[in-house]
Coordinates of C-alpha atoms in Angstrom, one line a residue:
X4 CA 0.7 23.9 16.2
X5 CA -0.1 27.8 16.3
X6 CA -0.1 30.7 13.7
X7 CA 2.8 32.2 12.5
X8 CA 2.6 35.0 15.2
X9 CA 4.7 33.6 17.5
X10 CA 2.7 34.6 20.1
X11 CA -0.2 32.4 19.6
X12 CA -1.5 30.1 23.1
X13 CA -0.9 26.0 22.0
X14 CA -2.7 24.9 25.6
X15 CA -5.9 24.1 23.4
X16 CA -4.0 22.3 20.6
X17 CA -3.9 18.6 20.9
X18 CA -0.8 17.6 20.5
X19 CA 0.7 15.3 17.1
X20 CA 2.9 12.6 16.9
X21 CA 5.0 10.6 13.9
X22 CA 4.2 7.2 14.4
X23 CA 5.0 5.6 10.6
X24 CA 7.3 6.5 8.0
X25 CA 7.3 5.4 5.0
X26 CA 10.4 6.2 2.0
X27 CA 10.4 5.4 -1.5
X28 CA 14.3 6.8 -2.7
X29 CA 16.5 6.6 -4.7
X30 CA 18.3 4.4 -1.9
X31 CA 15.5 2.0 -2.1
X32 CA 12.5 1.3 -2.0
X33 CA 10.9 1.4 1.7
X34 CA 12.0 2.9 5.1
X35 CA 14.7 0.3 6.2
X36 CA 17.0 0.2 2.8
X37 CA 16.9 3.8 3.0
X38 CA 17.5 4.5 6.0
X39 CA 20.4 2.1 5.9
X40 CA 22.0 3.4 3.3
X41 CA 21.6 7.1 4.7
X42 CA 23.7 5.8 7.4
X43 CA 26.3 4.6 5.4
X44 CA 26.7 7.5 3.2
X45 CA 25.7 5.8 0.2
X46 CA 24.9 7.8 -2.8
X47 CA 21.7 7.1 -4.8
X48 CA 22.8 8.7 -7.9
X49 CA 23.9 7.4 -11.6
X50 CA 23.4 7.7 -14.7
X51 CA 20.0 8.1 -16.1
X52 CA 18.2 4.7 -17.5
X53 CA 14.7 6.2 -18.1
X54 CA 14.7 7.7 -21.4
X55 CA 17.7 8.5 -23.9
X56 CA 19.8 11.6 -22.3
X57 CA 22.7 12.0 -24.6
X58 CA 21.3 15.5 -25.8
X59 CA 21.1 16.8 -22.5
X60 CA 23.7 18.5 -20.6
X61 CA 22.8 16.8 -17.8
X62 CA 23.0 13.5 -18.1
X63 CA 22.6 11.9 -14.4
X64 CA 20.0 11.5 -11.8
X65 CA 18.6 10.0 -8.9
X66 CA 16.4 7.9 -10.1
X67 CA 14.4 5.2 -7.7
X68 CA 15.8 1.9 -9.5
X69 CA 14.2 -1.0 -7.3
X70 CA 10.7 0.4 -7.9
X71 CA 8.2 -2.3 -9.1
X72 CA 4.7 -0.5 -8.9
X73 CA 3.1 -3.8 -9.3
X74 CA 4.6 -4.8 -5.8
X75 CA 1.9 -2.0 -4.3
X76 CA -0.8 -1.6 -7.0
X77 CA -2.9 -3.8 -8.6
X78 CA -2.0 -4.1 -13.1
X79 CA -5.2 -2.9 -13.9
X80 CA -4.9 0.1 -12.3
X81 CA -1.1 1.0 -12.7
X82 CA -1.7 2.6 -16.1
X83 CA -3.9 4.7 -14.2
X84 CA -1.3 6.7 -11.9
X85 CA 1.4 8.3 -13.3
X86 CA 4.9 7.4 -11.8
X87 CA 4.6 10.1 -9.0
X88 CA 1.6 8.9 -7.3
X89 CA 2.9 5.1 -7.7
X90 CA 5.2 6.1 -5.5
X91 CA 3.0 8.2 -3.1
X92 CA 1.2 4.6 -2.7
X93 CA 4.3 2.4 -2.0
X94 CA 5.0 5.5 0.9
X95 CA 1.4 5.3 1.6
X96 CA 1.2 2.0 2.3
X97 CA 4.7 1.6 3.6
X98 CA 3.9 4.3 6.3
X99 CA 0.6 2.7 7.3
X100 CA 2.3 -0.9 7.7
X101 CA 5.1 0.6 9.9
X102 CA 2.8 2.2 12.1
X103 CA 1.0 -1.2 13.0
X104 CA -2.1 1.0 12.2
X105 CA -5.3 -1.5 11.8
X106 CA -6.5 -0.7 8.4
X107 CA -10.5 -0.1 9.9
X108 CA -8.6 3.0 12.1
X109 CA -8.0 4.9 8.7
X110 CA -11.9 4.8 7.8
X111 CA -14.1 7.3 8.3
X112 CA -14.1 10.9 8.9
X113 CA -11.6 11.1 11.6
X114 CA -8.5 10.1 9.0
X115 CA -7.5 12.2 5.8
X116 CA -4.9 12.5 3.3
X117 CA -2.8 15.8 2.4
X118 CA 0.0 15.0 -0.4
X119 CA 2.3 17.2 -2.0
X120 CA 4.0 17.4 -5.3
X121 CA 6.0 20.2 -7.0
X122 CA 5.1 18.9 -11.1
X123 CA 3.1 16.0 -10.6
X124 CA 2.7 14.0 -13.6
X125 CA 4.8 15.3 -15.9
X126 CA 5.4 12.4 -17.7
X127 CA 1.9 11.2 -18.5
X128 CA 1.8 14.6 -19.9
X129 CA 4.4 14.0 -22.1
X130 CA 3.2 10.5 -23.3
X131 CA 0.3 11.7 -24.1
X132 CA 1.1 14.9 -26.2
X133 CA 2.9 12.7 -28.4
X134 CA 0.1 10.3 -28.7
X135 CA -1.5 13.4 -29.4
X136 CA 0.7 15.5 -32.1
X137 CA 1.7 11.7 -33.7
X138 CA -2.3 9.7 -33.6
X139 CA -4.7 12.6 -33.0
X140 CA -7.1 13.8 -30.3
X141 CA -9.4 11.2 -30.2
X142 CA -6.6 8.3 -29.3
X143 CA -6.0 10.0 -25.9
X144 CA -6.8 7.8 -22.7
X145 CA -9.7 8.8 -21.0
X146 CA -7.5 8.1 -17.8
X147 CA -4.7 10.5 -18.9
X148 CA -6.3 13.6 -16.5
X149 CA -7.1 11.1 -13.3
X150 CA -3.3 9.7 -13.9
X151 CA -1.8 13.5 -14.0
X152 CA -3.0 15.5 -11.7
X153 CA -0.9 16.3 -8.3
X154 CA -4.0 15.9 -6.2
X155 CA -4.6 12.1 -7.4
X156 CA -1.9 11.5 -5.0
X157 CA -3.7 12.2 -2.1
X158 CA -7.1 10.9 -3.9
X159 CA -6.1 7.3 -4.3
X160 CA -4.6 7.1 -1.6
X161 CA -8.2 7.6 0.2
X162 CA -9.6 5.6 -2.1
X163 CA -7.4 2.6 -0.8
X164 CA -7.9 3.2 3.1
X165 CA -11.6 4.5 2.7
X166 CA -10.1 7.9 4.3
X167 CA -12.8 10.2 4.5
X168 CA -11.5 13.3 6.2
X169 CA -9.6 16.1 4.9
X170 CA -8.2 15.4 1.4
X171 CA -6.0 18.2 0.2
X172 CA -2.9 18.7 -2.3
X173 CA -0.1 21.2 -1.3
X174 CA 1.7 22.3 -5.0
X175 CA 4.4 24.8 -3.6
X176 CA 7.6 23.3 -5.5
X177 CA 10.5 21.8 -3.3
X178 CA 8.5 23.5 -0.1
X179 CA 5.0 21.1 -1.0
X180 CA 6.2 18.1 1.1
X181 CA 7.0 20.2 4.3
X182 CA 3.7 22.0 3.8
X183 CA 1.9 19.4 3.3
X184 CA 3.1 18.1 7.0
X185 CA 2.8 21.0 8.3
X186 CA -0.8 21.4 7.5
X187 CA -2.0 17.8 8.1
X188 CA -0.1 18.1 11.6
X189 CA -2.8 21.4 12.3
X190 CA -5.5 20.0 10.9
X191 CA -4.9 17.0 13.7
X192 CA -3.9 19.7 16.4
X193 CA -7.3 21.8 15.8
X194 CA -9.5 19.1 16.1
X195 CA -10.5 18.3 12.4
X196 CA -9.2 14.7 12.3
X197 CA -7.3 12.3 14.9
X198 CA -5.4 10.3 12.0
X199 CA -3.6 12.2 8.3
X200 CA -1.2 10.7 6.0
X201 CA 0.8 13.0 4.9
X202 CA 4.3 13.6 2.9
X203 CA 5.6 14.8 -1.3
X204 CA 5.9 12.5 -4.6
X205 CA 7.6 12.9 -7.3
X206 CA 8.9 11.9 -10.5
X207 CA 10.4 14.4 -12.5
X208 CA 13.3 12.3 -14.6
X209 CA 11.6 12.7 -17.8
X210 CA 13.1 14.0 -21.1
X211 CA 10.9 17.5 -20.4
X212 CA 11.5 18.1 -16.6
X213 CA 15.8 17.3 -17.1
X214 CA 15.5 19.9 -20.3
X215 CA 13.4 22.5 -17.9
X216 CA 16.3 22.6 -15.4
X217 CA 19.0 22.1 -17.8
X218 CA 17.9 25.1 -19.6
X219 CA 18.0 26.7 -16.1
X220 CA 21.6 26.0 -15.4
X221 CA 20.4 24.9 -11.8
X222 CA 21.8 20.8 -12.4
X223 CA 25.3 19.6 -11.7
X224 CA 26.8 18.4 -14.8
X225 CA 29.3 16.2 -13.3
X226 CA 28.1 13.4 -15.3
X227 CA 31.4 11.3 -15.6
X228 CA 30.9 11.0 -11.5
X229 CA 27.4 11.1 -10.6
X230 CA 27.9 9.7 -7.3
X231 CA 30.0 12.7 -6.7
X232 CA 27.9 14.7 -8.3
X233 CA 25.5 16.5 -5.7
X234 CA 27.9 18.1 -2.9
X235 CA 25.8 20.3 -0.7
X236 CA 28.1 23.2 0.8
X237 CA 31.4 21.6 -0.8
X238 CA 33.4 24.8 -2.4
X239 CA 33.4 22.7 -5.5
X240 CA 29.3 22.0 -6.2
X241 CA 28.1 23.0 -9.4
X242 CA 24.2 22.3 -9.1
X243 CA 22.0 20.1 -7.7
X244 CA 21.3 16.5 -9.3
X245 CA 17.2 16.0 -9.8
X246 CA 15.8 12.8 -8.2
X247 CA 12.9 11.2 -7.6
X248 CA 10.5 9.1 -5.0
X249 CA 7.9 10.0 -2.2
X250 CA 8.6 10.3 1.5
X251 CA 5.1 9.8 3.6
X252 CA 4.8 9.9 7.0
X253 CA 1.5 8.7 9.6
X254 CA 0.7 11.5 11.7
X255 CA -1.6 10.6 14.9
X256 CA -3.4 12.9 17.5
X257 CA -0.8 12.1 20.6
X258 CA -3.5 10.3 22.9
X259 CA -5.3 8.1 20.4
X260 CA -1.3 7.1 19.8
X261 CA -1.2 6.1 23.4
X262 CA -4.4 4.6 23.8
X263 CA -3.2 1.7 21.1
X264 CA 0.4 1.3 22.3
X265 CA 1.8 2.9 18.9
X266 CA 5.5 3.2 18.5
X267 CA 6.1 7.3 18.2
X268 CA 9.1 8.3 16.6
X269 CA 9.0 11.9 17.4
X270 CA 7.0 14.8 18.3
X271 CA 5.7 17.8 15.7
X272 CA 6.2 20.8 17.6
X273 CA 6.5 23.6 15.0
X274 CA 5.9 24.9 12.0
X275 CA 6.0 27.2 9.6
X276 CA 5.7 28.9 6.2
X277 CA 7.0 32.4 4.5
X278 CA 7.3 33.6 0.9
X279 CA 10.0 35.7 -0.1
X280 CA 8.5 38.1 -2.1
X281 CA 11.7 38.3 -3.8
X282 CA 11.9 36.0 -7.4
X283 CA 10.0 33.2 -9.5
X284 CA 13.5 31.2 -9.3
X285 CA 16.2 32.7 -6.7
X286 CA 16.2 32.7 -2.9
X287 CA 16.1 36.7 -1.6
X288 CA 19.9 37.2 -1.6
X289 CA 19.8 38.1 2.1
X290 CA 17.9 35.5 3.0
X291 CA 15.3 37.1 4.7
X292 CA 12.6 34.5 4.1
X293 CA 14.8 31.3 5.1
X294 CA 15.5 33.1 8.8
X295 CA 11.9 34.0 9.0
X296 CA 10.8 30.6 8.5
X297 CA 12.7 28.8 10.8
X298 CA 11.9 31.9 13.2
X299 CA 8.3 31.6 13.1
X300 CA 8.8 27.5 13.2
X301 CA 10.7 28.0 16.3
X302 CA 8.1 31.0 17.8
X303 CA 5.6 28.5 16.8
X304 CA 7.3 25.5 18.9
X305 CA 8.2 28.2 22.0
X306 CA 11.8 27.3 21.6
X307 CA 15.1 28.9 21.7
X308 CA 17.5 28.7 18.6
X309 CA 19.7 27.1 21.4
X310 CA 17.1 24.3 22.1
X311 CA 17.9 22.9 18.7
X312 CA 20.5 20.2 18.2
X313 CA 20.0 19.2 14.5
X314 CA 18.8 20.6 11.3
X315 CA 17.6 18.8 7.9
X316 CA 18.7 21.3 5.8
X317 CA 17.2 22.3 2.2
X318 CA 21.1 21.9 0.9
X319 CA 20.6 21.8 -2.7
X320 CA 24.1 21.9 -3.6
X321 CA 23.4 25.2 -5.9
X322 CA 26.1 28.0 -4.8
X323 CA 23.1 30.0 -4.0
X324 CA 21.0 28.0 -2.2
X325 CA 23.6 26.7 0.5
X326 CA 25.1 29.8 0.9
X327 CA 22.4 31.8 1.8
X328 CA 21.2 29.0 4.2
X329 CA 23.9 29.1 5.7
X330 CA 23.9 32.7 6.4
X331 CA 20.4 32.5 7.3
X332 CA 21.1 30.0 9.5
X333 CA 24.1 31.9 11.3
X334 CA 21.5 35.4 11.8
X335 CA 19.0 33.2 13.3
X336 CA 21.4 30.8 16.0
X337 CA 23.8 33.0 16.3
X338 CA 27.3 31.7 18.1
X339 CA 25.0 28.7 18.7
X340 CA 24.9 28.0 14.8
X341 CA 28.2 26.8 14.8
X342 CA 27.1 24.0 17.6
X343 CA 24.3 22.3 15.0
X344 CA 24.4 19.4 13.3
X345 CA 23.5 21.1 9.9
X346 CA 23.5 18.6 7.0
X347 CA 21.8 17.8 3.7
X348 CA 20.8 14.3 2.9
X349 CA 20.2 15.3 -1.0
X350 CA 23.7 14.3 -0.7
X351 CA 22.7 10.7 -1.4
X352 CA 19.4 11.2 -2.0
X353 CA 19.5 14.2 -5.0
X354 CA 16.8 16.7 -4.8
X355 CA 13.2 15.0 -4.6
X356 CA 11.6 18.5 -5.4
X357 CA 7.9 18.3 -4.1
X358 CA 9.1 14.9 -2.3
X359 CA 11.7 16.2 -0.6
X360 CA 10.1 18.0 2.1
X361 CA 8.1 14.7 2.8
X362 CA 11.2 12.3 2.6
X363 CA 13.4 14.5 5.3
X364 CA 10.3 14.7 7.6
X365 CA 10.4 10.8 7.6
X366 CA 14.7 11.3 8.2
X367 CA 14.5 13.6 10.9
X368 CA 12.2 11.1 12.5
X369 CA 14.4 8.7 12.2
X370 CA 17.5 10.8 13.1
X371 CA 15.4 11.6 16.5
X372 CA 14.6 8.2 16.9
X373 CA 17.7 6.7 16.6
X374 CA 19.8 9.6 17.9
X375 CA 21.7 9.6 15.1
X376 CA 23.0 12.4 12.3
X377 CA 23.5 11.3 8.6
X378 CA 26.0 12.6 6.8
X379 CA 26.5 15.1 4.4
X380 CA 28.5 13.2 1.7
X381 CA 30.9 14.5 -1.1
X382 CA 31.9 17.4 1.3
X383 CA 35.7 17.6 0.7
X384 CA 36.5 21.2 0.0
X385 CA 35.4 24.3 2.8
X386 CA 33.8 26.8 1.3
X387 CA 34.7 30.1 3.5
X388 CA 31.0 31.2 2.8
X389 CA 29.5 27.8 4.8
X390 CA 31.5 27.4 7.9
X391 CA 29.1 25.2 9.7
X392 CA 29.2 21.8 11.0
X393 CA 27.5 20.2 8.0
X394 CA 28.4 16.2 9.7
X395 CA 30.7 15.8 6.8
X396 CA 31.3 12.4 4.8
X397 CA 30.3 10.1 8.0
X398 CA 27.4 9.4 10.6
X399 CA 27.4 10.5 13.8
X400 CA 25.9 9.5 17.1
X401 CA 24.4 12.7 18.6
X402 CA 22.0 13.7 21.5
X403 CA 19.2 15.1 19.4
X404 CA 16.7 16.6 21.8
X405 CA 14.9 18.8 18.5
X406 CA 15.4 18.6 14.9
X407 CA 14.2 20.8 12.6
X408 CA 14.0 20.3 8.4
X409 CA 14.5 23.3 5.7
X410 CA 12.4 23.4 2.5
X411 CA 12.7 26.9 0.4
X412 CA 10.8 26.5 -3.1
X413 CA 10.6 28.3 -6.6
X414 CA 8.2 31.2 -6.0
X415 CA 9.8 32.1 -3.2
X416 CA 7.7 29.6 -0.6
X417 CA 9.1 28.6 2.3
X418 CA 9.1 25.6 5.1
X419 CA 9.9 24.2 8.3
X420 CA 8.9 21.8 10.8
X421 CA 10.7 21.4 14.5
X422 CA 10.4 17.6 16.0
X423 CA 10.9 16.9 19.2
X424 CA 12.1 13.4 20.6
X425 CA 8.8 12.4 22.2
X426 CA 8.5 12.2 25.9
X427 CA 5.7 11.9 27.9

């Protein structure tokens, strides 16, 4: 992994390999019932159960049903995390047990944490300002700050593997899981640890967080078909639909892989970051910053926009976002943009915000590894403004050679990471 410059020498990187992933979605919760569901096109939204929504516009989310924190975390300490880093532990631990990884490899200084989140606890916050307003100051939980704040995730997760290397929060909106890859993959490449755990949580279905984006107009209000509801560069998409979970993935220094006969699902090759300069909300409406992040991801991989079969993309399902994507996509690949596989899995699993990033580094993965493209669902009307192949509605078997996965936040921050299916 190199600068940004594009130009930058890799032959003294070490290179870094994906050898767990671990997914808590609103598709279920852990790697398999999500991936199987991704495959069949299943959606993971409805309407939402956590807290009374009939005032809101929106009134449907993806919300991670199967969750039972108590399956991962012990009772005395559940009260103690809010719902966001609950499920950074379940992806924690989930990633960790996939990759076979005995437990004494994650001690020490050689293994670190770096965990993303967009709002973090935002619903502790809220539980506690009532307690607050309603009981007064002195009734607040002396846990409420440790059980809030977005670099907890990455804290207890240390805490639990006695991880003593490089322990870091990314907080860059729907960009912080891709970053927070990104980074733990060169912190591996230049030599500062051998092991990271890395990936976005979230939990942002609170009565606050669904107000915040209502009052943006940014949601789908679709809510007689939430299923239906998030339709990623369909003519007919109204929004995105907010959802929640973590995606984690295990990140190991390539020989150290070898050396214990890890399975290795892909390759990081690339990455890279931009800010758009541009807005605290909107994408720059030409798009500048989405082509020059998957440029320098690609510079920073030494590939060819024609070396790419695949791409994750950010796909909200706002009329912005996916058409200036798109068009970002097309300046960048040129003729070859209409040979990609270019879809958006927030099709089934809503937008994860700060988790998504993390999640569709796990997907890609697994699209690599299995040689497989998920679909885009809910894609039933062309829009003339996205004209790509965006896999609609069904699976598909592919050669997928390199994959690369789109994260564009508020603020303008940009992400992107290119895998490669690992050889040798």
């Amino acid at each position: 992994m190199s600068s940004n410059s594009g130009d930058h020498q890799k032959t003294n990187e070490r290179r870094v390999v994906i050898t767990g992933v671990g997914l808590v979605t609103p598709l279920g919760t852990g790697t398999q019932k999500s991936w199987e569901a991704l495959v069949a096109g299943r959606s993971g939204a409805g309407p939402i159960t956590r807290f009374d929504a009939s005032r809101h516009a929106t009134r449907i989310a993806a919300e991670v049903r199967d969750f039972q924190p108590l399956d991962f975390i012990e009772r005395k300490e559940v009260r103690k995390m809010d719902r966001f880093i609950q499920f950074a532990m379940a992806a924690a631990q989930a990633a960790v047990e996939d990759a076979g990884i005995p437990p004494a490899r994650l001690e020490g200084d050689r293994a670190g944490v770096l965990v993303g989140s967009g709002i973090g606890g935002i619903g502790t916050i809220e539980e506690w300002h009532k307690v607050l307003l309603e009981r007064g100051p002195s009734r607040v939980s002396p846990f409420f700050l440790i059980a809030t704040i977005i670099n907890e995730a990455a804290g207890q997760i240390s805490i639990r593997y006695r991880s003593r290397g490089p322990n870091s929060a990314t907080v860059t909106a729907c960009a912080a899981g891709t970053h927070a890859v990104g980074e733990a993959c060169r912190l591996i490449a230049r030599g500062d640890a051998d092991i990271m755990i890395a990936g976005g949580a979230e939990a942002p279905v609170t009565p606050l967080g669904v107000a915040g984006f209502c009052a943006m107009k940014a949601m789908s209000e679709r809510n007689d078909a939430p299923e239906k509801a998030s339709r990623p560069f369909d003519a007919g998409r109204d929004g995105f639909v907010i959802g929640e979970g973590a995606g984690i993935v295990l990140l190991e220094e390539l020989g150290a892989a070898l050396r214990r006969g890890a399975k290795i699902y892909a390759e990081v090759v690339g990455y890279g970051m931009t800010g758009d300069a541009y807005h605290p909300a909107a994408p720059a409406e030409d798009g500048e910053g989405a082509y020059r992040v998957m440029k320098h991801a690609l510079d920073d991989a030494g590939l060819a926009p024609e070396d790419i079969q695949y791409i994750n993309a950010h796909g909200t399902s706002t009329q912005l976002n996916d058409r200036i994507e798109t068009a970002a996509v097309k300046r960048l690949f040129g003729g070859h943009a209409y040979k990609v596989g270019l879809n958006s899995t927030k099709s089934m699993t809503g937008h994860l915000l700060g988790a998504a990033g993390g999640v569709e580094a796990g997907i890609a993965a697994l699209c690599l590894k299995h040689q497989i493209m998920t679909p885009t669902i809910n894609y039933e009307t062309p829009d003339p403004e996205c004209d790509l192949d965006y896999v609609p509605n069904a699976a598909r078997p592919a050669e997928i050679i390199h994959a690369m996965s789109n994260s564009f936040g508020f603020g303008g921050t940009n992400g992107c990471l290119v895998f490669r299916r690992f050889e040798e």
